[in-house]
PDB file of C-alpha atoms in Angstrom:
ATOM      1  CA  MET A 219       9.806   6.401 -32.498  1.00 71.00           C
ATOM      2  CA  SER A 220       6.252   7.623 -31.998  1.00 90.00           C
ATOM      3  CA  PRO A 221       5.375  11.143 -30.778  1.00 93.00           C
ATOM      4  CA  ARG A 222       4.016   9.511 -27.608  1.00 95.00           C
ATOM      5  CA  GLU A 223       7.339   7.883 -26.681  1.00 96.00           C
ATOM      6  CA  MET A 224       9.191  11.011 -27.716  1.00 96.00           C
ATOM      7  CA  LYS A 225       7.043  13.099 -25.366  1.00 97.00           C
ATOM      8  CA  PHE A 226       7.729  10.845 -22.372  1.00 98.00           C
ATOM      9  CA  MET A 227      11.448  10.640 -23.109  1.00 98.00           C
ATOM     10  CA  GLN A 228      11.604  14.417 -23.378  1.00 98.00           C
ATOM     11  CA  ALA A 229      10.073  14.609 -19.881  1.00 98.00           C
ATOM     12  CA  ALA A 230      12.931  12.410 -18.589  1.00 98.00           C
ATOM     13  CA  ILE A 231      15.496  14.567 -20.399  1.00 98.00           C
ATOM     14  CA  ASP A 232      13.925  17.743 -18.998  1.00 98.00           C
ATOM     15  CA  LEU A 233      14.266  16.263 -15.495  1.00 98.00           C
ATOM     16  CA  SER A 234      17.922  15.428 -16.153  1.00 98.00           C
ATOM     17  CA  ARG A 235      18.616  19.030 -17.173  1.00 98.00           C
ATOM     18  CA  GLN A 236      16.612  20.585 -14.344  1.00 97.00           C
ATOM     19  CA  GLY A 237      18.202  18.409 -11.632  1.00 96.00           C
ATOM     20  CA  MET A 238      21.701  19.152 -12.900  1.00 95.00           C
ATOM     21  CA  HIS A 239      21.208  22.913 -13.089  1.00 94.00           C
ATOM     22  CA  GLU A 240      19.560  22.971  -9.644  1.00 95.00           C
ATOM     23  CA  GLY A 241      22.637  21.153  -8.276  1.00 94.00           C
ATOM     24  CA  GLN A 242      20.782  17.972  -7.223  1.00 95.00           C
ATOM     25  CA  GLY A 243      23.405  15.654  -8.702  1.00 94.00           C
ATOM     26  CA  GLY A 244      24.520  14.292 -12.066  1.00 95.00           C
ATOM     27  CA  PRO A 245      22.763  14.896 -15.429  1.00 97.00           C
ATOM     28  CA  PHE A 246      20.279  12.018 -15.336  1.00 98.00           C
ATOM     29  CA  GLY A 247      16.473  11.853 -15.310  1.00 98.00           C
ATOM     30  CA  CYS A 248      13.877   9.088 -15.334  1.00 98.00           C
ATOM     31  CA  ILE A 249      10.096   8.794 -15.453  1.00 98.00           C
ATOM     32  CA  ILE A 250       7.765   5.830 -15.103  1.00 98.00           C
ATOM     33  CA  VAL A 251       4.468   5.653 -16.993  1.00 98.00           C
ATOM     34  CA  LYS A 252       1.405   3.488 -16.429  1.00 98.00           C
ATOM     35  CA  ASN A 253      -1.665   3.789 -18.656  1.00 96.00           C
ATOM     36  CA  ASP A 254      -0.312   7.025 -20.177  1.00 97.00           C
ATOM     37  CA  VAL A 255       0.078   8.644 -16.761  1.00 98.00           C
ATOM     38  CA  ILE A 256       3.443   9.502 -15.163  1.00 98.00           C
ATOM     39  CA  VAL A 257       3.381   7.583 -11.838  1.00 98.00           C
ATOM     40  CA  GLY A 258       6.997   8.137 -10.788  1.00 98.00           C
ATOM     41  CA  LYS A 259       9.888  10.437 -11.560  1.00 98.00           C
ATOM     42  CA  GLY A 260      13.390  11.170 -10.382  1.00 98.00           C
ATOM     43  CA  CYS A 261      16.600  12.956 -11.130  1.00 98.00           C
ATOM     44  CA  ASN A 262      20.026  12.011  -9.831  1.00 97.00           C
ATOM     45  CA  CYS A 263      20.291  13.193  -6.196  1.00 97.00           C
ATOM     46  CA  VAL A 264      23.496  11.434  -5.061  1.00 96.00           C
ATOM     47  CA  THR A 265      25.292  14.499  -3.773  1.00 94.00           C
ATOM     48  CA  THR A 266      22.293  16.294  -2.238  1.00 95.00           C
ATOM     49  CA  TYR A 267      20.868  13.209  -0.497  1.00 96.00           C
ATOM     50  CA  ASN A 268      24.360  11.905   0.386  1.00 96.00           C
ATOM     51  CA  ASP A 269      23.114   8.626  -1.061  1.00 97.00           C
ATOM     52  CA  PRO A 270      25.193   6.805  -3.689  1.00 97.00           C
ATOM     53  CA  THR A 271      22.092   4.791  -4.649  1.00 98.00           C
ATOM     54  CA  ALA A 272      20.028   7.919  -5.472  1.00 98.00           C
ATOM     55  CA  HIS A 273      20.394   7.535  -9.240  1.00 98.00           C
ATOM     56  CA  ALA A 274      17.483   8.832 -11.332  1.00 98.00           C
ATOM     57  CA  GLU A 275      16.116   5.348 -12.040  1.00 98.00           C
ATOM     58  CA  ILE A 276      16.220   4.249  -8.376  1.00 98.00           C
ATOM     59  CA  VAL A 277      14.573   7.503  -7.252  1.00 98.00           C
ATOM     60  CA  ALA A 278      11.866   7.083  -9.924  1.00 98.00           C
ATOM     61  CA  ILE A 279      11.265   3.389  -9.130  1.00 98.00           C
ATOM     62  CA  ARG A 280      10.894   4.139  -5.416  1.00 98.00           C
ATOM     63  CA  ASP A 281       8.560   7.039  -6.245  1.00 98.00           C
ATOM     64  CA  ALA A 282       6.397   4.927  -8.569  1.00 98.00           C
ATOM     65  CA  CYS A 283       6.218   2.005  -6.120  1.00 98.00           C
ATOM     66  CA  LYS A 284       5.094   4.425  -3.426  1.00 98.00           C
ATOM     67  CA  SER A 285       2.393   5.818  -5.754  1.00 98.00           C
ATOM     68  CA  LEU A 286       1.224   2.354  -6.782  1.00 98.00           C
ATOM     69  CA  ASN A 287       1.607   0.917  -3.264  1.00 97.00           C
ATOM     70  CA  HIS A 288       3.377  -2.154  -4.619  1.00 97.00           C
ATOM     71  CA  PHE A 289       6.915  -3.474  -5.047  1.00 96.00           C
ATOM     72  CA  GLN A 290       6.360  -4.361  -8.704  1.00 97.00           C
ATOM     73  CA  LEU A 291       5.961  -2.050 -11.695  1.00 98.00           C
ATOM     74  CA  THR A 292       3.698  -4.414 -13.632  1.00 97.00           C
ATOM     75  CA  ASP A 293       2.555  -2.989 -17.016  1.00 98.00           C
ATOM     76  CA  CYS A 294       4.688   0.136 -16.561  1.00 98.00           C
ATOM     77  CA  GLU A 295       7.081   1.788 -19.025  1.00 98.00           C
ATOM     78  CA  LEU A 296      10.369   3.249 -17.812  1.00 98.00           C
ATOM     79  CA  TYR A 297      11.998   6.157 -19.681  1.00 98.00           C
ATOM     80  CA  THR A 298      15.551   7.062 -18.668  1.00 98.00           C
ATOM     81  CA  SER A 299      17.725   9.754 -20.219  1.00 98.00           C
ATOM     82  CA  CYS A 300      20.744   7.390 -20.154  1.00 98.00           C
ATOM     83  CA  GLU A 301      21.299   3.645 -20.375  1.00 97.00           C
ATOM     84  CA  PRO A 302      21.125   2.394 -16.771  1.00 97.00           C
ATOM     85  CA  CYS A 303      24.290   1.514 -14.866  1.00 96.00           C
ATOM     86  CA  PRO A 304      24.400  -2.074 -13.512  1.00 95.00           C
ATOM     87  CA  MET A 305      22.884  -0.956 -10.185  1.00 97.00           C
ATOM     88  CA  CYS A 306      19.914   0.624 -11.937  1.00 97.00           C
ATOM     89  CA  LEU A 307      19.558  -2.156 -14.493  1.00 97.00           C
ATOM     90  CA  GLY A 308      19.400  -4.600 -11.593  1.00 97.00           C
ATOM     91  CA  ALA A 309      16.765  -2.431  -9.890  1.00 98.00           C
ATOM     92  CA  ILE A 310      14.729  -2.389 -13.115  1.00 98.00           C
ATOM     93  CA  TYR A 311      14.826  -6.186 -13.305  1.00 97.00           C
ATOM     94  CA  TRP A 312      13.637  -6.479  -9.704  1.00 96.00           C
ATOM     95  CA  ALA A 313      10.867  -3.904 -10.331  1.00 97.00           C
ATOM     96  CA  ARG A 314       9.820  -5.680 -13.562  1.00 97.00           C
ATOM     97  CA  PRO A 315       8.325  -2.949 -15.791  1.00 98.00           C
ATOM     98  CA  SER A 316       7.191  -4.186 -19.203  1.00 98.00           C
ATOM     99  CA  VAL A 317       9.512  -2.008 -21.279  1.00 98.00           C
ATOM    100  CA  MET A 318      12.484   0.308 -20.829  1.00 98.00           C
ATOM    101  CA  TYR A 319      13.525   3.182 -23.134  1.00 98.00           C
ATOM    102  CA  PHE A 320      16.862   4.979 -22.880  1.00 98.00           C
ATOM    103  CA  ALA A 321      18.551   7.815 -24.793  1.00 98.00           C
ATOM    104  CA  ASN A 322      22.279   8.296 -24.058  1.00 98.00           C
ATOM    105  CA  THR A 323      24.487   5.201 -23.782  1.00 96.00           C
ATOM    106  CA  ARG A 324      26.850   3.935 -21.077  1.00 94.00           C
ATOM    107  CA  LYS A 325      29.746   5.057 -23.283  1.00 93.00           C
ATOM    108  CA  ASP A 326      28.325   8.591 -23.377  1.00 96.00           C
ATOM    109  CA  ALA A 327      28.208   8.475 -19.543  1.00 95.00           C
ATOM    110  CA  THR A 328      31.797   7.260 -19.343  1.00 93.00           C
ATOM    111  CA  ALA A 329      32.891  10.066 -21.685  1.00 94.00           C
ATOM    112  CA  ILE A 330      31.746  12.688 -19.142  1.00 95.00           C
ATOM    113  CA  GLY A 331      33.406  10.962 -16.182  1.00 93.00           C
ATOM    114  CA  PHE A 332      30.978   8.350 -14.814  1.00 92.00           C
ATOM    115  CA  ASP A 333      31.975   4.772 -13.890  1.00 86.00           C
ATOM    116  CA  ASP A 334      29.166   2.960 -15.732  1.00 89.00           C
ATOM    117  CA  SER A 335      31.308   1.006 -18.213  1.00 90.00           C
ATOM    118  CA  PHE A 336      33.894   0.208 -15.531  1.00 92.00           C
ATOM    119  CA  ILE A 337      31.212  -1.319 -13.290  1.00 94.00           C
ATOM    120  CA  TYR A 338      29.773  -3.328 -16.208  1.00 93.00           C
ATOM    121  CA  ASP A 339      33.267  -4.725 -16.745  1.00 94.00           C
ATOM    122  CA  GLU A 340      33.796  -5.485 -13.034  1.00 94.00           C
ATOM    123  CA  LEU A 341      30.671  -7.677 -12.913  1.00 93.00           C
ATOM    124  CA  ASN A 342      32.449 -10.174 -15.156  1.00 92.00           C
ATOM    125  CA  VAL A 343      35.797 -10.067 -13.380  1.00 95.00           C
ATOM    126  CA  PRO A 344      36.532 -13.131 -11.195  1.00 95.00           C
ATOM    127  CA  ILE A 345      35.864 -12.317  -7.537  1.00 94.00           C
ATOM    128  CA  ARG A 346      39.506 -12.504  -6.474  1.00 94.00           C
ATOM    129  CA  GLU A 347      40.524  -9.958  -9.139  1.00 96.00           C
ATOM    130  CA  ARG A 348      37.921  -7.289  -8.386  1.00 97.00           C
ATOM    131  CA  ALA A 349      38.911  -3.637  -7.921  1.00 96.00           C
ATOM    132  CA  ILE A 350      37.082  -3.648  -4.577  1.00 97.00           C
ATOM    133  CA  GLN A 351      38.632  -6.481  -2.582  1.00 97.00           C
ATOM    134  CA  THR A 352      36.007  -9.223  -2.283  1.00 97.00           C
ATOM    135  CA  ILE A 353      36.310 -12.178   0.067  1.00 97.00           C
ATOM    136  CA  ARG A 354      33.980 -15.089   0.640  1.00 97.00           C
ATOM    137  CA  LEU A 355      33.557 -16.299   4.217  1.00 97.00           C
ATOM    138  CA  GLU A 356      31.877 -19.700   4.020  1.00 95.00           C
ATOM    139  CA  ILE A 357      29.632 -19.941   7.083  1.00 96.00           C
ATOM    140  CA  PRO A 358      27.097 -22.773   7.525  1.00 96.00           C
ATOM    141  CA  ASP A 359      24.764 -20.596   9.630  1.00 97.00           C
ATOM    142  CA  ALA A 360      24.225 -18.241   6.649  1.00 98.00           C
ATOM    143  CA  LEU A 361      23.021 -21.147   4.532  1.00 97.00           C
ATOM    144  CA  LYS A 362      20.829 -22.318   7.424  1.00 98.00           C
ATOM    145  CA  VAL A 363      18.919 -18.994   7.205  1.00 97.00           C
ATOM    146  CA  PHE A 364      18.237 -19.729   3.522  1.00 97.00           C
ATOM    147  CA  GLU A 365      16.879 -23.152   4.494  1.00 97.00           C
ATOM    148  CA  GLU A 366      14.649 -21.475   7.078  1.00 96.00           C
ATOM    149  CA  TRP A 367      13.316 -19.189   4.316  1.00 96.00           C
ATOM    150  CA  ALA A 368      12.625 -22.157   2.038  1.00 96.00           C
ATOM    151  CA  GLN A 369      10.594 -23.775   4.809  1.00 95.00           C
ATOM    152  CA  LYS A 370       8.850 -20.605   6.027  1.00 94.00           C
ATOM    153  CA  PRO A 371       5.076 -20.729   5.551  1.00 92.00           C
ATOM    154  CA  ASN A 372       3.020 -17.713   4.380  1.00 86.00           C
ATOM    155  CA  LYS A 373       6.006 -15.740   3.053  1.00 91.00           C
ATOM    156  CA  THR A 374       5.587 -12.932   0.526  1.00 91.00           C
ATOM    157  CA  VAL A 375       7.623 -13.888  -2.537  1.00 90.00           C
ATOM    158  CA  TYR A 376       9.038 -11.017  -4.627  1.00 88.00           C
TER     159      TYR A 376
ATOM    160  CA  MET B  69      39.084 -16.003   8.599  1.00 71.00           C
ATOM    161  CA  SER B  70      39.880 -14.080  11.786  1.00 90.00           C
ATOM    162  CA  PRO B  71      37.550 -14.000  14.808  1.00 93.00           C
ATOM    163  CA  ARG B  72      37.071 -10.289  14.097  1.00 95.00           C
ATOM    164  CA  GLU B  73      35.675 -10.840  10.579  1.00 96.00           C
ATOM    165  CA  MET B  74      33.672 -13.816  11.827  1.00 96.00           C
ATOM    166  CA  LYS B  75      32.048 -11.626  14.488  1.00 97.00           C
ATOM    167  CA  PHE B  76      30.983  -8.957  11.991  1.00 98.00           C
ATOM    168  CA  MET B  77      29.711 -11.516   9.475  1.00 98.00           C
ATOM    169  CA  GLN B  78      27.706 -13.199  12.223  1.00 98.00           C
ATOM    170  CA  ALA B  79      26.063  -9.817  12.922  1.00 98.00           C
ATOM    171  CA  ALA B  80      25.003  -9.642   9.244  1.00 98.00           C
ATOM    172  CA  ILE B  81      23.688 -13.230   9.379  1.00 98.00           C
ATOM    173  CA  ASP B  82      21.787 -12.481  12.607  1.00 98.00           C
ATOM    174  CA  LEU B  83      20.127  -9.530  10.832  1.00 98.00           C
ATOM    175  CA  SER B  84      19.197 -11.751   7.897  1.00 98.00           C
ATOM    176  CA  ARG B  85      17.504 -14.239  10.240  1.00 98.00           C
ATOM    177  CA  GLN B  86      15.775 -11.581  12.345  1.00 97.00           C
ATOM    178  CA  GLY B  87      14.408  -9.660   9.343  1.00 96.00           C
ATOM    179  CA  MET B  88      13.079 -12.818   7.756  1.00 95.00           C
ATOM    180  CA  HIS B  89      11.346 -14.087  10.894  1.00 94.00           C
ATOM    181  CA  GLU B  90       9.870 -10.639  11.575  1.00 95.00           C
ATOM    182  CA  GLY B  91       8.417 -10.671   8.039  1.00 94.00           C
ATOM    183  CA  GLN B  92      10.444  -7.685   6.768  1.00 95.00           C
ATOM    184  CA  GLY B  93      11.378  -9.385   3.488  1.00 94.00           C
ATOM    185  CA  GLY B  94      13.823 -11.989   2.187  1.00 96.00           C
ATOM    186  CA  PRO B  95      16.580 -13.716   4.220  1.00 97.00           C
ATOM    187  CA  PHE B  96      19.372 -11.202   3.724  1.00 98.00           C
ATOM    188  CA  GLY B  97      21.361  -8.982   6.099  1.00 98.00           C
ATOM    189  CA  CYS B  98      24.231  -6.528   5.748  1.00 98.00           C
ATOM    190  CA  ILE B  99      26.378  -4.394   8.038  1.00 98.00           C
ATOM    191  CA  ILE B 100      28.985  -1.740   7.329  1.00 98.00           C
ATOM    192  CA  VAL B 101      31.979  -1.213   9.600  1.00 98.00           C
ATOM    193  CA  LYS B 102      34.354   1.712   9.939  1.00 98.00           C
ATOM    194  CA  ASN B 103      37.203   1.668  12.462  1.00 96.00           C
ATOM    195  CA  ASP B 104      35.734  -1.425  14.159  1.00 97.00           C
ATOM    196  CA  VAL B 105      32.363   0.299  14.669  1.00 98.00           C
ATOM    197  CA  ILE B 106      29.136  -0.713  12.894  1.00 98.00           C
ATOM    198  CA  VAL B 107      28.065   2.487  11.088  1.00 98.00           C
ATOM    199  CA  GLY B 108      25.232   1.046   8.998  1.00 98.00           C
ATOM    200  CA  LYS B 109      23.008  -1.998   8.889  1.00 98.00           C
ATOM    201  CA  GLY B 110      20.057  -3.355   6.982  1.00 98.00           C
ATOM    202  CA  CYS B 111      17.928  -6.370   6.293  1.00 98.00           C
ATOM    203  CA  ASN B 112      15.879  -6.979   3.172  1.00 97.00           C
ATOM    204  CA  CYS B 113      12.689  -4.879   3.421  1.00 97.00           C
ATOM    205  CA  VAL B 114      11.313  -5.177  -0.144  1.00 96.00           C
ATOM    206  CA  THR B 115       7.851  -6.363   0.787  1.00 94.00           C
ATOM    207  CA  THR B 116       7.335  -4.199   3.890  1.00 95.00           C
ATOM    208  CA  TYR B 117       8.640  -0.973   2.324  1.00 96.00           C
ATOM    209  CA  ASN B 118       7.017  -1.781  -1.058  1.00 96.00           C
ATOM    210  CA  ASP B 119      10.439  -0.934  -2.468  1.00 97.00           C
ATOM    211  CA  PRO B 120      12.135  -3.377  -4.867  1.00 97.00           C
ATOM    212  CA  THR B 121      15.461  -1.620  -4.192  1.00 98.00           C
ATOM    213  CA  ALA B 122      15.306  -2.237  -0.416  1.00 98.00           C
ATOM    214  CA  HIS B 123      17.800  -5.084  -0.461  1.00 98.00           C
ATOM    215  CA  ALA B 124      19.917  -5.484   2.677  1.00 98.00           C
ATOM    216  CA  GLU B 125      23.029  -3.950   1.082  1.00 98.00           C
ATOM    217  CA  ILE B 126      21.184  -0.888  -0.269  1.00 98.00           C
ATOM    218  CA  VAL B 127      19.451  -0.331   3.086  1.00 98.00           C
ATOM    219  CA  ALA B 128      22.809  -0.652   4.899  1.00 98.00           C
ATOM    220  CA  ILE B 129      24.647   1.640   2.449  1.00 98.00           C
ATOM    221  CA  ARG B 130      21.983   4.323   2.782  1.00 98.00           C
ATOM    222  CA  ASP B 131      22.064   3.943   6.570  1.00 98.00           C
ATOM    223  CA  ALA B 132      25.866   4.212   6.717  1.00 98.00           C
ATOM    224  CA  CYS B 133      25.981   7.202   4.366  1.00 98.00           C
ATOM    225  CA  LYS B 134      23.418   8.941   6.553  1.00 98.00           C
ATOM    226  CA  SER B 135      25.531   8.201   9.666  1.00 98.00           C
ATOM    227  CA  LEU B 136      28.735   9.372   7.990  1.00 98.00           C
ATOM    228  CA  ASN B 137      27.034  12.303   6.235  1.00 97.00           C
ATOM    229  CA  HIS B 138      28.747  11.445   2.960  1.00 97.00           C
ATOM    230  CA  PHE B 139      27.981   9.635  -0.281  1.00 96.00           C
ATOM    231  CA  GLN B 140      31.161   7.566  -0.133  1.00 97.00           C
ATOM    232  CA  LEU B 141      32.054   4.704   2.234  1.00 98.00           C
ATOM    233  CA  THR B 142      35.779   5.425   2.215  1.00 97.00           C
ATOM    234  CA  ASP B 143      37.780   3.024   4.444  1.00 98.00           C
ATOM    235  CA  CYS B 144      34.667   1.018   5.299  1.00 98.00           C
ATOM    236  CA  GLU B 145      34.169  -2.756   5.267  1.00 98.00           C
ATOM    237  CA  LEU B 146      30.888  -4.248   4.035  1.00 98.00           C
ATOM    238  CA  TYR B 147      29.673  -7.625   5.347  1.00 98.00           C
ATOM    239  CA  THR B 148      26.720  -9.190   3.575  1.00 98.00           C
ATOM    240  CA  SER B 149      25.139 -12.557   4.339  1.00 98.00           C
ATOM    241  CA  CYS B 150      24.892 -13.313   0.586  1.00 98.00           C
ATOM    242  CA  GLU B 151      26.866 -12.412  -2.534  1.00 97.00           C
ATOM    243  CA  PRO B 152      25.269  -9.184  -3.807  1.00 97.00           C
ATOM    244  CA  CYS B 153      22.908  -9.219  -6.774  1.00 96.00           C
ATOM    245  CA  PRO B 154      23.970  -6.947  -9.693  1.00 95.00           C
ATOM    246  CA  MET B 155      21.930  -4.047  -8.283  1.00 97.00           C
ATOM    247  CA  CYS B 156      23.685  -4.256  -4.927  1.00 98.00           C
ATOM    248  CA  LEU B 157      27.105  -4.926  -6.438  1.00 97.00           C
ATOM    249  CA  GLY B 158      26.652  -1.785  -8.506  1.00 97.00           C
ATOM    250  CA  ALA B 159      25.636   0.150  -5.385  1.00 98.00           C
ATOM    251  CA  ILE B 160      28.763  -1.119  -3.602  1.00 98.00           C
ATOM    252  CA  TYR B 161      30.961   0.081  -6.463  1.00 97.00           C
ATOM    253  CA  TRP B 162      29.344   3.524  -6.364  1.00 96.00           C
ATOM    254  CA  ALA B 163      29.723   3.667  -2.541  1.00 97.00           C
ATOM    255  CA  ARG B 164      33.356   2.502  -2.766  1.00 97.00           C
ATOM    256  CA  PRO B 165      34.053   0.684   0.526  1.00 98.00           C
ATOM    257  CA  SER B 166      37.573  -0.749   0.792  1.00 98.00           C
ATOM    258  CA  VAL B 167      36.533  -4.391   1.132  1.00 98.00           C
ATOM    259  CA  MET B 168      33.452  -6.580   0.841  1.00 98.00           C
ATOM    260  CA  TYR B 169      32.846  -9.926   2.571  1.00 98.00           C
ATOM    261  CA  PHE B 170      29.995 -12.272   1.690  1.00 98.00           C
ATOM    262  CA  ALA B 171      28.825 -15.700   2.922  1.00 98.00           C
ATOM    263  CA  ASN B 172      26.191 -17.416   0.728  1.00 98.00           C
ATOM    264  CA  THR B 173      26.631 -17.305  -3.050  1.00 96.00           C
ATOM    265  CA  ARG B 174      24.364 -16.144  -5.892  1.00 94.00           C
ATOM    266  CA  LYS B 175      23.737 -19.831  -6.675  1.00 93.00           C
ATOM    267  CA  ASP B 176      22.540 -20.393  -3.111  1.00 96.00           C
ATOM    268  CA  ALA B 177      20.126 -17.450  -3.605  1.00 95.00           C
ATOM    269  CA  THR B 178      18.866 -18.867  -6.886  1.00 93.00           C
ATOM    270  CA  ALA B 179      18.312 -22.254  -5.222  1.00 94.00           C
ATOM    271  CA  ILE B 180      15.744 -20.700  -2.853  1.00 95.00           C
ATOM    272  CA  GLY B 181      13.916 -18.794  -5.611  1.00 93.00           C
ATOM    273  CA  PHE B 182      15.696 -15.449  -6.125  1.00 92.00           C
ATOM    274  CA  ASP B 183      16.573 -13.993  -9.544  1.00 85.00           C
ATOM    275  CA  ASP B 184      20.216 -13.134  -8.806  1.00 89.00           C
ATOM    276  CA  SER B 185      21.867 -15.441 -11.360  1.00 90.00           C
ATOM    277  CA  PHE B 186      19.249 -14.601 -14.002  1.00 92.00           C
ATOM    278  CA  ILE B 187      19.973 -10.867 -13.640  1.00 94.00           C
ATOM    279  CA  TYR B 188      23.744 -11.481 -13.818  1.00 94.00           C
ATOM    280  CA  ASP B 189      23.118 -13.323 -17.086  1.00 94.00           C
ATOM    281  CA  GLU B 190      20.836 -10.583 -18.473  1.00 95.00           C
ATOM    282  CA  LEU B 191      23.566  -7.941 -18.055  1.00 93.00           C
ATOM    283  CA  ASN B 192      25.527  -9.677 -20.797  1.00 92.00           C
ATOM    284  CA  VAL B 193      22.612 -10.269 -23.148  1.00 95.00           C
ATOM    285  CA  PRO B 194      22.520  -7.934 -26.190  1.00 95.00           C
ATOM    286  CA  ILE B 195      20.001  -5.151 -25.604  1.00 94.00           C
ATOM    287  CA  ARG B 196      17.559  -6.316 -28.276  1.00 94.00           C
ATOM    288  CA  GLU B 197      17.383  -9.806 -26.710  1.00 96.00           C
ATOM    289  CA  ARG B 198      16.711  -8.766 -23.120  1.00 97.00           C
ATOM    290  CA  ALA B 199      13.854 -10.332 -21.122  1.00 96.00           C
ATOM    291  CA  ILE B 200      12.598  -6.822 -20.355  1.00 97.00           C
ATOM    292  CA  GLN B 201      12.067  -5.168 -23.736  1.00 97.00           C
ATOM    293  CA  THR B 202      14.729  -2.463 -24.066  1.00 97.00           C
ATOM    294  CA  ILE B 203      14.681   0.204 -26.759  1.00 97.00           C
ATOM    295  CA  ARG B 204      17.115   3.010 -27.460  1.00 97.00           C
ATOM    296  CA  LEU B 205      15.644   6.358 -28.506  1.00 97.00           C
ATOM    297  CA  GLU B 206      18.534   8.404 -29.893  1.00 95.00           C
ATOM    298  CA  ILE B 207      17.787  12.022 -28.996  1.00 96.00           C
ATOM    299  CA  PRO B 208      20.365  14.805 -29.469  1.00 96.00           C
ATOM    300  CA  ASP B 209      18.931  16.874 -26.607  1.00 98.00           C
ATOM    301  CA  ALA B 210      19.844  14.093 -24.121  1.00 98.00           C
ATOM    302  CA  LEU B 211      23.456  14.272 -25.227  1.00 97.00           C
ATOM    303  CA  LYS B 212      23.337  18.058 -25.004  1.00 98.00           C
ATOM    304  CA  VAL B 213      22.574  17.751 -21.263  1.00 97.00           C
ATOM    305  CA  PHE B 214      25.750  15.673 -20.888  1.00 97.00           C
ATOM    306  CA  GLU B 215      27.720  18.426 -22.647  1.00 97.00           C
ATOM    307  CA  GLU B 216      26.198  20.965 -20.253  1.00 96.00           C
ATOM    308  CA  TRP B 217      27.399  18.803 -17.331  1.00 96.00           C
ATOM    309  CA  ALA B 218      30.912  18.593 -18.792  1.00 96.00           C
ATOM    310  CA  GLN B 219      31.025  22.395 -18.999  1.00 95.00           C
ATOM    311  CA  LYS B 220      29.320  23.094 -15.668  1.00 94.00           C
ATOM    312  CA  PRO B 221      31.584  24.891 -13.198  1.00 92.00           C
ATOM    313  CA  ASN B 222      31.681  24.048  -9.463  1.00 86.00           C
ATOM    314  CA  LYS B 223      29.963  20.685  -9.813  1.00 91.00           C
ATOM    315  CA  THR B 224      30.266  17.998  -7.138  1.00 91.00           C
ATOM    316  CA  VAL B 225      31.793  14.935  -8.796  1.00 91.00           C
ATOM    317  CA  TYR B 226      30.860  11.528  -7.363  1.00 88.00           C
TER     318      TYR B 226
END
């Protein structure tokens, strides 16, 4: 790895340590870089924000999108101190940065008590066997809304 | 399905239609119910909030957690007008409601132009073959932060 990437990853790791010791939440940090400038950052704030979605990556993505005034992280790099959980990996795909770097792995996260690997496994479990009971209600009106979207003029696609 | 579940799902579908026609974002709605009361709701607001994480389920989870003043949706039901994408499914697992109902499927979402199925597929692709370039930087200091978490007294586990 180059000193440049090392420097940005260390900034994410520093955030993970600082947030944990300040009692913000779990030991995770993330920064987002565009043109060598940090445009977004976040540490895990689940327990202080009372928000289960306030993982470091989600906090950093929301922060960067606010800075850039756009819902896409085009030409950005994302540095996260740990491999993203499925929620955060999904968020990264929707935000569409050009590259993602991580340090610790999902197995490292599981080893200190986090559900990351379990949730990765659940994504591939058939719906009727999921740990959280999951039931499909087939309702034609729901599909009708999708048809209305398909036919809507002047929509902003994302 | 019972009239009770039908009523709550219709509320989620109504939100999906309303948000779309008001130009909030895509055609998706979600509500969260505890003890027969709607405690959280959301429609997709990606393009109005400039927030790629503002899917209906995430907005509703954050709204419900704020109402309940907790980061867990214990004993709650979640009704979403479409099968959650991996980001939202992950968020649901972290929020831990007791049951989740959905109407449209991920294939229905893909058919009107959303990346849901693609992201489900990417989760199972080896890291070095991902569509978003993904690189591990193995850094001992990152793992040291995890050890500090493991040894931290009085932490709030989530």
